[in-house]
Coordinates of C-alpha atoms in Angstrom, one line a residue:
X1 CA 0.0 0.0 0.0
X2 CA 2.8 2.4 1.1
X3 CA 4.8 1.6 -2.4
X4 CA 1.3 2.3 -4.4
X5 CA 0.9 5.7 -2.5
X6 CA 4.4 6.8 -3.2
X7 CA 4.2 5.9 -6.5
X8 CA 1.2 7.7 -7.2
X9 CA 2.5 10.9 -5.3
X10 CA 5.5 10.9 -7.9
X11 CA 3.1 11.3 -10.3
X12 CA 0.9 14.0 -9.0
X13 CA 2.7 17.6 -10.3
X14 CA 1.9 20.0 -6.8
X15 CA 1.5 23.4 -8.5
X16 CA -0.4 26.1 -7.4
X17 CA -3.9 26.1 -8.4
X18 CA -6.2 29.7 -9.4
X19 CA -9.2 30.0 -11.2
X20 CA -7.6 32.9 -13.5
X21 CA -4.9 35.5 -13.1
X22 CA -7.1 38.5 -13.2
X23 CA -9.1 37.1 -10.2
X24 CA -5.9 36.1 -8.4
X25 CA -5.0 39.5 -8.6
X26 CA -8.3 41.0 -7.1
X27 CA -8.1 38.0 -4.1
X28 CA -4.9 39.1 -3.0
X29 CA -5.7 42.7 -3.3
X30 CA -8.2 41.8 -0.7
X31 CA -6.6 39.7 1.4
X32 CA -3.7 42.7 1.6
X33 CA -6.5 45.1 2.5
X34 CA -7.8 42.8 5.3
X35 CA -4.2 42.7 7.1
X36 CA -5.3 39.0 8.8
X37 CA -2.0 37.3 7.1
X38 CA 0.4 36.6 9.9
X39 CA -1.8 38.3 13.0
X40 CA -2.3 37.3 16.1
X41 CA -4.7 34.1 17.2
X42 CA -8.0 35.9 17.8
X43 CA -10.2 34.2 20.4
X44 CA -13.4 34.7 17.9
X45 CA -12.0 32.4 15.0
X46 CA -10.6 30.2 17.6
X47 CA -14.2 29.8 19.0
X48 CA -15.4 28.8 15.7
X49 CA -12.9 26.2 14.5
X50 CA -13.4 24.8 18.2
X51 CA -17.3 24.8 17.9
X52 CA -16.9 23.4 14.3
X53 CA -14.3 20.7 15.0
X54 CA -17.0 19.8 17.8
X55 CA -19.9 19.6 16.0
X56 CA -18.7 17.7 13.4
X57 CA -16.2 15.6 15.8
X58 CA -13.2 16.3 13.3
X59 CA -9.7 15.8 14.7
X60 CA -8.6 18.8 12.8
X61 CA -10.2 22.3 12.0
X62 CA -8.6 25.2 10.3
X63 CA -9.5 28.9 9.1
X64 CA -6.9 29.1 6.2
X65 CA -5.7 32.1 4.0
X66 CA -4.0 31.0 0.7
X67 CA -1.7 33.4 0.1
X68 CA 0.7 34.3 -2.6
X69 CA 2.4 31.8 -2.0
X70 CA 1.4 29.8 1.5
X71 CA -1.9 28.6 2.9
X72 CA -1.9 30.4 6.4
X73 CA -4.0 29.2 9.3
X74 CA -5.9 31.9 10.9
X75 CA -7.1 30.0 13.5
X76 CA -6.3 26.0 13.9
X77 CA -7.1 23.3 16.3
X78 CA -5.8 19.8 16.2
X79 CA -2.7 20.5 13.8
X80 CA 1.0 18.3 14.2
X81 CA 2.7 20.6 16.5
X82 CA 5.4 21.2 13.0
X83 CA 2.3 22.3 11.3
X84 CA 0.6 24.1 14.7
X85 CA 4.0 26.1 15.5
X86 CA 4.1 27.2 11.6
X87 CA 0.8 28.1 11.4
X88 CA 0.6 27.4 7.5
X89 CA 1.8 25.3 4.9
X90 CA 3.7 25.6 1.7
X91 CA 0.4 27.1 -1.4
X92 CA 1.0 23.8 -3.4
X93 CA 0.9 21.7 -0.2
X94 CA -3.0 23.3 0.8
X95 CA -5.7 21.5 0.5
X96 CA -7.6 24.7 0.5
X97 CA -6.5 26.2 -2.9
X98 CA -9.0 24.1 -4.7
X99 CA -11.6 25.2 -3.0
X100 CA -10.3 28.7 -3.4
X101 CA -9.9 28.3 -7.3
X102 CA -13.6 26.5 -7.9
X103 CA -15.4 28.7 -5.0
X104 CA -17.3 26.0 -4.0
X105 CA -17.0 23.3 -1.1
X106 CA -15.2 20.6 -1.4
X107 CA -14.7 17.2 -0.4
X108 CA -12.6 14.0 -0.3
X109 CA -13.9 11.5 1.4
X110 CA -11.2 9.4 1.2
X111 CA -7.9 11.6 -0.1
X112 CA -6.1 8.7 -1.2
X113 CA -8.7 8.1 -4.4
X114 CA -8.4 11.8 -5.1
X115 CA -5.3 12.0 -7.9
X116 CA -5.2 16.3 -6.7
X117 CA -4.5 14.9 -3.2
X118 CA -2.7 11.5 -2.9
X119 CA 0.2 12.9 -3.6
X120 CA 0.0 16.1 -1.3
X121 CA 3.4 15.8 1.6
X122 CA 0.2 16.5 4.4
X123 CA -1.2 12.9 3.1
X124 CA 2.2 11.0 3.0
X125 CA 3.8 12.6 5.9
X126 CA 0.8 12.7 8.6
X127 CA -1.3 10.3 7.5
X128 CA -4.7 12.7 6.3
X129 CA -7.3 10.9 4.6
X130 CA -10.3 12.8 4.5
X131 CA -10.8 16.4 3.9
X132 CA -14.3 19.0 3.6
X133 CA -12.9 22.6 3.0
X134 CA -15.8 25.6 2.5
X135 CA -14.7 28.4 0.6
X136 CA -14.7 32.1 2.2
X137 CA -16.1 34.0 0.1
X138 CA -16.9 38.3 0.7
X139 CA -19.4 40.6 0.0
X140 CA -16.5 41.7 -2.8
X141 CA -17.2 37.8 -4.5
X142 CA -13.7 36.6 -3.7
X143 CA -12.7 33.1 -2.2
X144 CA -10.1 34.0 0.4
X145 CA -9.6 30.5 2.2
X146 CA -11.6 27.8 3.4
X147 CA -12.6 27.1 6.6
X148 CA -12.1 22.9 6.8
X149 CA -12.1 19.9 8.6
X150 CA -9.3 16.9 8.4
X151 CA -9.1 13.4 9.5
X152 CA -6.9 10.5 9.9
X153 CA -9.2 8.2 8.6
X154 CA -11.9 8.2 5.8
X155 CA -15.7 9.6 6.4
X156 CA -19.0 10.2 4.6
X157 CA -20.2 13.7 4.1
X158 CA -23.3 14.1 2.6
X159 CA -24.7 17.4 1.3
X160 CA -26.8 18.4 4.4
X161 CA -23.1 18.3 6.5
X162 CA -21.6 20.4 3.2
X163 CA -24.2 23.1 3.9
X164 CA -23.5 23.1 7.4
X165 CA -20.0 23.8 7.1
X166 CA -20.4 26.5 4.3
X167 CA -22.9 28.1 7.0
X168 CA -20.2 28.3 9.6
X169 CA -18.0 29.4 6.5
X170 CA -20.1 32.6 6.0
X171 CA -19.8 33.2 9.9
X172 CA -16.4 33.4 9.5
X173 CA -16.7 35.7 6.6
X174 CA -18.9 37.9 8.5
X175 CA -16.2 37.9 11.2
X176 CA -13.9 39.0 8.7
X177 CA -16.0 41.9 7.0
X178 CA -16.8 43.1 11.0
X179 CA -13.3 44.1 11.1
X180 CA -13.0 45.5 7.9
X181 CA -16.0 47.6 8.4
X182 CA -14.0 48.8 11.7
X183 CA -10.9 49.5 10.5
X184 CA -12.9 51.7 7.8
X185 CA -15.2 53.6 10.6
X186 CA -12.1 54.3 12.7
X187 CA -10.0 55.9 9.5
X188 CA -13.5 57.6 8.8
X189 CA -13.5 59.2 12.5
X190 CA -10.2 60.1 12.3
X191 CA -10.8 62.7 9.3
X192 CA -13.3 63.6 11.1
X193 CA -11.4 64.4 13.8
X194 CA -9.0 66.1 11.7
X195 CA -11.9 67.9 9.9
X196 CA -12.5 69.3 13.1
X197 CA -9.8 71.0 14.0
X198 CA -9.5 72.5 10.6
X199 CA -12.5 73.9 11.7
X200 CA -12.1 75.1 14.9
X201 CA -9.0 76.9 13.6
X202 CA -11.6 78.4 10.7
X203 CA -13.8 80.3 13.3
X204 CA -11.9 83.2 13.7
X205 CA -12.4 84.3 10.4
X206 CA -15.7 85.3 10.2
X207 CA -16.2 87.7 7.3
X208 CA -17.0 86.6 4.0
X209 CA -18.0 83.1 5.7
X210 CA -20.4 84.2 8.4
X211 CA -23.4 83.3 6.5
X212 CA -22.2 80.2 5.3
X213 CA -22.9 76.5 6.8
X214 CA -26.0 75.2 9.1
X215 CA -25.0 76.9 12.5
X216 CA -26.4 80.0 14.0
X217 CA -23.8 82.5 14.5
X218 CA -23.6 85.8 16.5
X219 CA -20.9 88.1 16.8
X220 CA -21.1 90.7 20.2
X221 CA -18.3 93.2 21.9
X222 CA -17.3 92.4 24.7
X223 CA -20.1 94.8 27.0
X224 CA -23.2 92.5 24.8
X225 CA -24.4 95.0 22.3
X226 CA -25.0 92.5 18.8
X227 CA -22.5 93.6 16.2
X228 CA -23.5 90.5 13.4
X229 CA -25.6 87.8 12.7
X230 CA -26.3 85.5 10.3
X231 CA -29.9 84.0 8.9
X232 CA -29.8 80.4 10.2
X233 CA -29.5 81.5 13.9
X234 CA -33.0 84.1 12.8
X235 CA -34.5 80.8 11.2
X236 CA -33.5 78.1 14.3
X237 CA -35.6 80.0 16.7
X238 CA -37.5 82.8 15.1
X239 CA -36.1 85.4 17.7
X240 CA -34.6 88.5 15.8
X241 CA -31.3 89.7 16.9
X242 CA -31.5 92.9 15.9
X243 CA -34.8 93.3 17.7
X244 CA -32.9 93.4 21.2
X245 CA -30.4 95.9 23.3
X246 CA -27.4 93.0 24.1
X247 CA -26.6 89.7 23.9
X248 CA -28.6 88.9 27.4
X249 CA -31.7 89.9 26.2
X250 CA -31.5 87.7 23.2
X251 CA -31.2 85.0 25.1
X252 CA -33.7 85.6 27.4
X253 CA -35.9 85.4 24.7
X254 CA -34.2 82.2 23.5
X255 CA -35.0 80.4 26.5
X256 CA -38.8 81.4 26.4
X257 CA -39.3 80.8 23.2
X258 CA -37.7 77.0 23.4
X259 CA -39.2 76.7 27.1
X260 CA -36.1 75.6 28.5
X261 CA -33.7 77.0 31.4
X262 CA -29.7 76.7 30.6
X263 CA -28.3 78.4 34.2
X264 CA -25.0 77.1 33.3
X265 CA -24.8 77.9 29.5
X266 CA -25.8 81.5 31.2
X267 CA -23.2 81.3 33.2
X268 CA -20.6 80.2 30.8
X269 CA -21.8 83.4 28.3
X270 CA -20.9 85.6 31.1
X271 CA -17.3 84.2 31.9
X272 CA -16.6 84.3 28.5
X273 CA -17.8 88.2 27.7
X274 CA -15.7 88.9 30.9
X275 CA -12.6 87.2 30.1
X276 CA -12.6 84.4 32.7
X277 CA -12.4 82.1 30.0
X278 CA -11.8 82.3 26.2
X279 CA -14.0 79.2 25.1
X280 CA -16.4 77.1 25.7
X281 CA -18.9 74.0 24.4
X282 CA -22.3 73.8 25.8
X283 CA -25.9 71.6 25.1
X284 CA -28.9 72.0 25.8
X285 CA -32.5 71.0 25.0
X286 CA -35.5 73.7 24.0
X287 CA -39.0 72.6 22.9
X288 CA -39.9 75.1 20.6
X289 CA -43.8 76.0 19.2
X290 CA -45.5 72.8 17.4
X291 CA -42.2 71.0 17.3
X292 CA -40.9 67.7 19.2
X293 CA -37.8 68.7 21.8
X294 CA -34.9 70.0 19.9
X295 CA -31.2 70.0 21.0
X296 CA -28.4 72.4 20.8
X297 CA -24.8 73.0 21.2
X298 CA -23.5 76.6 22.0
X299 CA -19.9 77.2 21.5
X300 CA -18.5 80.7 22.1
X301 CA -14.8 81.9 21.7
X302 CA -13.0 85.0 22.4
X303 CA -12.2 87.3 19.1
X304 CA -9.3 89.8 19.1
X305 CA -8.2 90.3 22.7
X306 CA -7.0 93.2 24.7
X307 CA -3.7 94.1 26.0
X308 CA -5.5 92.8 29.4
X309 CA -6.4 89.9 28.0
X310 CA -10.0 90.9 28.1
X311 CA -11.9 89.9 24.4
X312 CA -13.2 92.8 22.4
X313 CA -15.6 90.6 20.8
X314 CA -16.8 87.3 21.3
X315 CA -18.2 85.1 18.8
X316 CA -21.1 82.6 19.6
X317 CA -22.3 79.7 17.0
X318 CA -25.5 77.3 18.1
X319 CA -25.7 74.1 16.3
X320 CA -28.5 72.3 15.7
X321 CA -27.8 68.1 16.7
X322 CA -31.2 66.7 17.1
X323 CA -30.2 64.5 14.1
X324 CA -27.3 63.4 16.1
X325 CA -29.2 63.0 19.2
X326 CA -31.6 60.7 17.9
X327 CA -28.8 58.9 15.7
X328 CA -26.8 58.0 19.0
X329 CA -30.2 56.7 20.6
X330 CA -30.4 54.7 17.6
X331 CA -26.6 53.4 18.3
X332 CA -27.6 52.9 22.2
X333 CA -30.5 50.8 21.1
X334 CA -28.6 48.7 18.2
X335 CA -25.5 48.0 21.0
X336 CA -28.2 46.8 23.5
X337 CA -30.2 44.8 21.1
X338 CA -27.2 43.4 19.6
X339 CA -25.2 42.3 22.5
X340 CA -28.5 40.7 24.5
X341 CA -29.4 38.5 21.3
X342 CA -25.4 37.5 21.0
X343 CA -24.6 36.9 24.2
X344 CA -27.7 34.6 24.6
X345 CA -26.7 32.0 22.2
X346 CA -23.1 32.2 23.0
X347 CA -23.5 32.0 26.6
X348 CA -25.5 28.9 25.6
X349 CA -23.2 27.2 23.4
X350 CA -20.2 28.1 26.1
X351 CA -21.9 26.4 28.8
X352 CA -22.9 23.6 26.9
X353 CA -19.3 23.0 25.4
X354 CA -17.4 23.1 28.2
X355 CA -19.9 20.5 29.6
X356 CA -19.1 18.6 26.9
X357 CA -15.1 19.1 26.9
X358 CA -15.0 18.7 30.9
X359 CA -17.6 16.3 32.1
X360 CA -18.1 13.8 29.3
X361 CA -21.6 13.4 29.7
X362 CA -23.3 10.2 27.7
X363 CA -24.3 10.0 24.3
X364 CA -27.8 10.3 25.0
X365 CA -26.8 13.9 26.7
X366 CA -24.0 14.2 24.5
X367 CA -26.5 14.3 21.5
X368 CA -29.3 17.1 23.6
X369 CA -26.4 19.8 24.0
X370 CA -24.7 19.1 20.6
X371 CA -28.7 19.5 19.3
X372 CA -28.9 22.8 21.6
X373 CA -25.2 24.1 20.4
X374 CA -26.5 23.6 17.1
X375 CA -29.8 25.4 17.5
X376 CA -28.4 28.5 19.1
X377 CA -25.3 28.6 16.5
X378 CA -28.3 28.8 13.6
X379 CA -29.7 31.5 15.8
X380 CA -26.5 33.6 15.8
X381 CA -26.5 32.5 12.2
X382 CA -29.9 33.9 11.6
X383 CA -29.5 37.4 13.5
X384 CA -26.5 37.7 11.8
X385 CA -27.7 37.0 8.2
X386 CA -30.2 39.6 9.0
X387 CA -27.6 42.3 9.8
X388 CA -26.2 41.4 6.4
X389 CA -29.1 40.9 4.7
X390 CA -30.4 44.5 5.5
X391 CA -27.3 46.4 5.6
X392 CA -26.8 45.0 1.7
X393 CA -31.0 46.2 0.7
X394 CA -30.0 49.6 2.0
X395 CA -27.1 50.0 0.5
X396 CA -28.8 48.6 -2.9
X397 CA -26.7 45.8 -3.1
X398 CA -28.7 43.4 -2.8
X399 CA -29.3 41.2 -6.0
X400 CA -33.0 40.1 -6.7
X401 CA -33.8 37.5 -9.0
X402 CA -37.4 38.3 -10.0
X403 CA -39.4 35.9 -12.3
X404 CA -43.6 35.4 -12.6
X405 CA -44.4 34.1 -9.0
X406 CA -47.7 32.3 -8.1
X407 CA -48.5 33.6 -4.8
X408 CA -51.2 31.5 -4.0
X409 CA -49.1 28.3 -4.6
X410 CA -46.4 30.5 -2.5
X411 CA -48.6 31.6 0.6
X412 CA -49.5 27.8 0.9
X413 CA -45.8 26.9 1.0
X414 CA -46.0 29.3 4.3
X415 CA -49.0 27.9 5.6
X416 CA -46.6 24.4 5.3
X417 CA -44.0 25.8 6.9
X418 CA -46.1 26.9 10.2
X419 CA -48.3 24.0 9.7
X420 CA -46.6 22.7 12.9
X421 CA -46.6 25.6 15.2
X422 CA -48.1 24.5 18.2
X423 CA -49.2 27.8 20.0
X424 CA -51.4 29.0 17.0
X425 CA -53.4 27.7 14.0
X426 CA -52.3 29.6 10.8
X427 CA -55.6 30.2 8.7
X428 CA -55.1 30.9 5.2
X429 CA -57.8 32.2 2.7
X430 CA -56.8 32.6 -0.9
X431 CA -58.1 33.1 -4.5
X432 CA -59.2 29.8 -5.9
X433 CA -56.5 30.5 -8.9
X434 CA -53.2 31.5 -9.1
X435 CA -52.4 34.7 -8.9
X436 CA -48.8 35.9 -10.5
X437 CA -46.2 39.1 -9.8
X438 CA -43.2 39.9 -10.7
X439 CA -40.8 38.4 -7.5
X440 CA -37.7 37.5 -6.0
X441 CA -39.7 34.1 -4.7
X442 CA -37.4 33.7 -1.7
X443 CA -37.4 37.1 -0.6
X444 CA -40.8 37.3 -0.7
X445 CA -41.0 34.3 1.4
X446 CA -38.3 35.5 4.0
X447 CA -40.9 38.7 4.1
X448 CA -43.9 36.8 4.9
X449 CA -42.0 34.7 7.2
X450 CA -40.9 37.1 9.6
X451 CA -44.9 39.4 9.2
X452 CA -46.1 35.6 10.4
X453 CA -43.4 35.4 12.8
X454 CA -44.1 38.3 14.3
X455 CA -47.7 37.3 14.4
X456 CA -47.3 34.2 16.2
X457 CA -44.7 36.3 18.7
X458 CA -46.8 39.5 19.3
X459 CA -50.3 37.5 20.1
X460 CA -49.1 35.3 23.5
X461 CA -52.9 35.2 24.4
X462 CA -54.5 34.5 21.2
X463 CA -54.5 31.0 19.3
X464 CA -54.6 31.9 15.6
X465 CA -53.4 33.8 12.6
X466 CA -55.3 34.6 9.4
X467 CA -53.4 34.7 6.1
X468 CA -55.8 36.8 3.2
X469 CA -54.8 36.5 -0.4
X470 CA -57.4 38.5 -2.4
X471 CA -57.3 40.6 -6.4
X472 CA -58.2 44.0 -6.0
X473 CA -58.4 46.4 -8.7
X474 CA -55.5 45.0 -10.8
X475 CA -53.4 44.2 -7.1
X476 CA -52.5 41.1 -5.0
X477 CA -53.2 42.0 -1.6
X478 CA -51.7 40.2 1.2
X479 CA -53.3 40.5 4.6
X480 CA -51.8 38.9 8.0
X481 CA -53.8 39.6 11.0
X482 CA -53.0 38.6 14.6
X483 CA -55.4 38.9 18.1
X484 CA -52.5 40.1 19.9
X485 CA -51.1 43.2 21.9
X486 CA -51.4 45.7 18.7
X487 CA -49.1 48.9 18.3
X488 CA -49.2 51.8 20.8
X489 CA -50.0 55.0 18.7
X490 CA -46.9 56.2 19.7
X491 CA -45.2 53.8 18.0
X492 CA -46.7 53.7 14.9
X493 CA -44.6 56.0 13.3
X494 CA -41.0 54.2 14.1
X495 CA -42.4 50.7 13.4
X496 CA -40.5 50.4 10.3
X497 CA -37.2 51.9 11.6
X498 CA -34.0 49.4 12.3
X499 CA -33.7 48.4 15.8
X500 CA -37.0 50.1 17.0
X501 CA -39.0 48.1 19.5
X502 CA -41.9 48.8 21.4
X503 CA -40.7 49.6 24.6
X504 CA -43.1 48.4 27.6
X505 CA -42.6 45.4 29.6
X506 CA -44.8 42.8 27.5
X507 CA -42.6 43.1 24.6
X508 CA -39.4 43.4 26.6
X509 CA -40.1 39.9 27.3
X510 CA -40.3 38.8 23.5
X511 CA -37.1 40.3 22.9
X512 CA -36.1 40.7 19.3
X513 CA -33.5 43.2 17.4
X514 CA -36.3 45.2 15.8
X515 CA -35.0 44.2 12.4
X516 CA -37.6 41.9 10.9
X517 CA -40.1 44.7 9.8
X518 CA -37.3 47.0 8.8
X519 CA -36.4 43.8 6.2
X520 CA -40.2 43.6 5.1
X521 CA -40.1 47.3 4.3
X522 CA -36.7 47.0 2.2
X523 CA -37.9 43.8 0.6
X524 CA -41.4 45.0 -0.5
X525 CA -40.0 48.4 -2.0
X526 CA -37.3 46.6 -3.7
X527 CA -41.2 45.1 -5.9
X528 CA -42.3 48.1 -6.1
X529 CA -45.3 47.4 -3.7
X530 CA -46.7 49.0 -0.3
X531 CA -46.8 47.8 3.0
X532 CA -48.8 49.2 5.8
X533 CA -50.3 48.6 8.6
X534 CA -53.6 48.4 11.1
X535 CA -53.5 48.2 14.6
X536 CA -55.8 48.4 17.9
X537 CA -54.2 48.3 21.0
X538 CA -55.1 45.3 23.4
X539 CA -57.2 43.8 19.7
X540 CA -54.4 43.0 16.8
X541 CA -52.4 44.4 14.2
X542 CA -53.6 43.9 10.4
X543 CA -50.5 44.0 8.0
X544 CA -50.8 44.4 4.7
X545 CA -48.8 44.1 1.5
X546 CA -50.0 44.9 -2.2
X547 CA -48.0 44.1 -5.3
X548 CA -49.2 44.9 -8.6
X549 CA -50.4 42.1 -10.6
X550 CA -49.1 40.7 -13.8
X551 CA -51.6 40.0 -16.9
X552 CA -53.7 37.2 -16.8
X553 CA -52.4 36.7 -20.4
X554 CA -48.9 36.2 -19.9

């Protein structure tokens, strides 16, 4: 046997192996970009080639980066300790390339009947003879690596276990695009930064560029008589400067018109105009006429000082960042959200896993927390295909493959899919004939999915759902109704928004990362269709989606 192997590996040619030169070039251009080639270990891949290597009970699990010219292991577990303390291989020794080249999974089941890897030095030397290797492929289409699995002796792997591991490939590619997307919002904040201080330096010349930009801005000498002001600081509070003696009445008339009190930006004013201090930053709040609460920044600076080093003037800007405000609650509530529905699962599959490594429970029990691991990895898997999912719609990435799409036969294939909920019956009423739009069939399906999901979640007390399919004046209208909790007026208006949840104590105890609806909108736009909604509080919320039909003709 040993004679036949070596004979055969003196026949096998190990080259490198790429799909073309021109996407080569693009690859590495990426994987240069990335800067992961010869890091440091990082405990998140490490926690997915351990939960892989687990689930699948492989001796061997690698995240590998092929390279110019070497397959480099990101993360490994169960390597030779040559291999472990090298962290990679020689390119025409890696498995992965192939995978890499064809971007698409693949699999020898048993390595010695594959002529690309008979030969390979990892098979003669160590004794590999199986191998599953799922390509990584980005948002930007290229294959960087694989994430695989190895063993010393020969295994089945059927599709269903191929799908698997390309899911937990796209995890890692998500962990990979997490930290690109960080790297590029930290280079972004620091122009801002620098943007800033250009800025800042910038406000001593007022002149010509008083009147320019979103701030309101007021010039005064130094005792408070108004020498300049420009129209946005007339237009953010509809109080005339010119209309008043000094500075202090202005304000005064500020405050009453925003209803709000400031004692310390007061105070701050009046150290600046009398030299204590030559700048200052300041917010506060004002809830002006007809308008929701508003917030403000007040900056002032000294302009041309005295000998004394009293200012002669003193210039004073007020910026208007409710957008910012509201943009930052919006960052509170996606941090929140986000780390409650990650920590969840992965306190979860932790818990379960060490149980597994340290107590070697029986197979029986074995088998529960391996089902539970699994369950809550497809859950991390889900929330985080939805991140992805939406950020890629908003950013009109997103590819649709529309065709002519029954949606009667389609709403049946939901009513299939709920068929076995237990907590509510899913009642379906539909034109007795097919009715056809224009569609992406699946993301259709993903939006009806999570309107029914949200159905079943939002109605604890009530024990059904109704599904309407009905033509109406050349439209398909979709209806989904639940008996549940309905919609606070309040909220009616943010429903649709990313990360906005309800916020009382019934729903806190649903949980969720607001995202689903935010998904229908961007899915049901993307048709061209409408979706709105009806809702009583304490009755039900009616949802409902119309798509413009295609001719009965076609």
């Amino acid at each position: 046997m040993i004679n036949s192997v070596r004979e055969r590996a003196e026949a096998v040619n190990n080259k490198m192996i790429y799909s073309s030169d021109e996407d080569e070039r693009k690859r590495l251009q990426e994987l240069d970009e990335l800067q992961l080639v010869h890091s440091e270990p990082e405990e998140p891949f490490d926690r997915i080639t351990r939960l892989v290597a687990q689930i699948f009970q492989a001796p061997i699990c690698l995240i590998s980066l092929i390279t110019k010219d070497r397959g480099w292991f990101i993360s490994c577990i169960g390597l030779p300790e040559d291999l472990d303390r090298e962290r990679g291989t020689e390119r025409e020794a890696a498995f992965c390339q192939y995978a890499v080249a064809e971007k698409k999974t693949i699999v020898a089941e048993d390595v010695l009947e594959d002529s690309r890897f008979a030969g390979n030095r990892l098979v003669l030397e160590y004794g590999i003879r199986f191998y599953a290797g799922a390509p990584l492929i980005t948002s930007e289409g290229n294959a960087l690596g694989t994430l695989c699995i190895l063993d010393y002796a020969t295994r089945r792997f059927p599709p269903e276990e191929q799908e698997k591991l390309a899911d937990f490939a796209r995890w890692v590619v998500t962990e990979i695009e997490l930290r690109r997307d960080l790297r590029t919002k930290e280079a972004l904040m620091r122009e801002l930064t620098l943007e800033k201080e250009r800025l800042a330096e910038q406000q001593e010349l007022v002149g010509s560029s008083f009147e320019s930009g979103q701030d309101g801005r007021l010039l005064c000498k130094a005792e408070g008589s108004i020498v300049l002001h420009n129209r946005k600081l007339l237009e953010m509070f509809l109080v005339n400067p010119l209309l008043y003696s000094d500075v202090w009445d202005f304000w005064h008339q500020v405050q009453q018109a925003g209803r709000s009190e400031a004692p310390g930006l007061t105070h701050k004013l009046e150290q600046l105009l009398s030299g204590e201090q030559h700048a200052f930053s300041e917010r506060y709040a004002a809830h002006l006429s007809g308008e929701d609460w508003r917030f403000y920044e007040v900056t002032g600076s000294s302009v041309s000082l005295h000998t004394n080093g009293k200012p002669k003037y003193a210039y004073i800007a007020f910026r208007d960042r409710t957008e910012e405000e509201v943009a930052d609650q919006l960052k509170n509530e996606f941090i929140s959200v986000i780390s409650h529905e990650l920590r969840t699962p992965l306190t979860s599959i932790i818990g379960f896993v060490e149980i597994l490594i340290d107590r070697s429970p029986d197979a029986e029990k074995s088998q529960k927390y391996l089902q539970t691991v699994y369950r809550e990895a497809n859950r991390l898997t889900h929330l985080l295909n939805d991140l992805l999912d939406l950020q890629k719609m908003e950013s009109g990435k997103q590819d649709y493959l529309f065709a002519p799409t029954d949606l009667t036969a389609l709403i049946y294939e939901i009513l299939d899919f709920w068929d076995e909920e237990k907590s509510h019956r899913i009642v379906i009423r539909c034109e007795d004939k097919p009715l056809y739009v224009l569609a992406d069939a699946d993301r259709l399906k993903q939006a009806l999915h999570n309107l029914v999901s949200n159905a079943v979640k939002y109605s604890p007390g009530a024990d059904r759902v109704d599904v309407e399919l009905l033509e109406q004046g050349g439209m398909a209208v979709i209806r989904i109704r639940d008996y549940g909790l309905g919609i606070p007026d309040e909220a009616k208006e943010k429903l649709f928004t990313k990360f906005y949840r309800v916020d009382n104590s019934d729903r806190r105890k649903i949980g969720g990362t607001g995202l689903g609806l935010a998904i229908v909108r961007e899915i049901i736009n993307a048709h061209g269709g409408t979706v709105e909604f009806d809702s009583t509080l304490g009755q039900g919320t009616t949802f409902t989606i119309r798509l413009e039909l295609l001719p009965s003709d076609m």
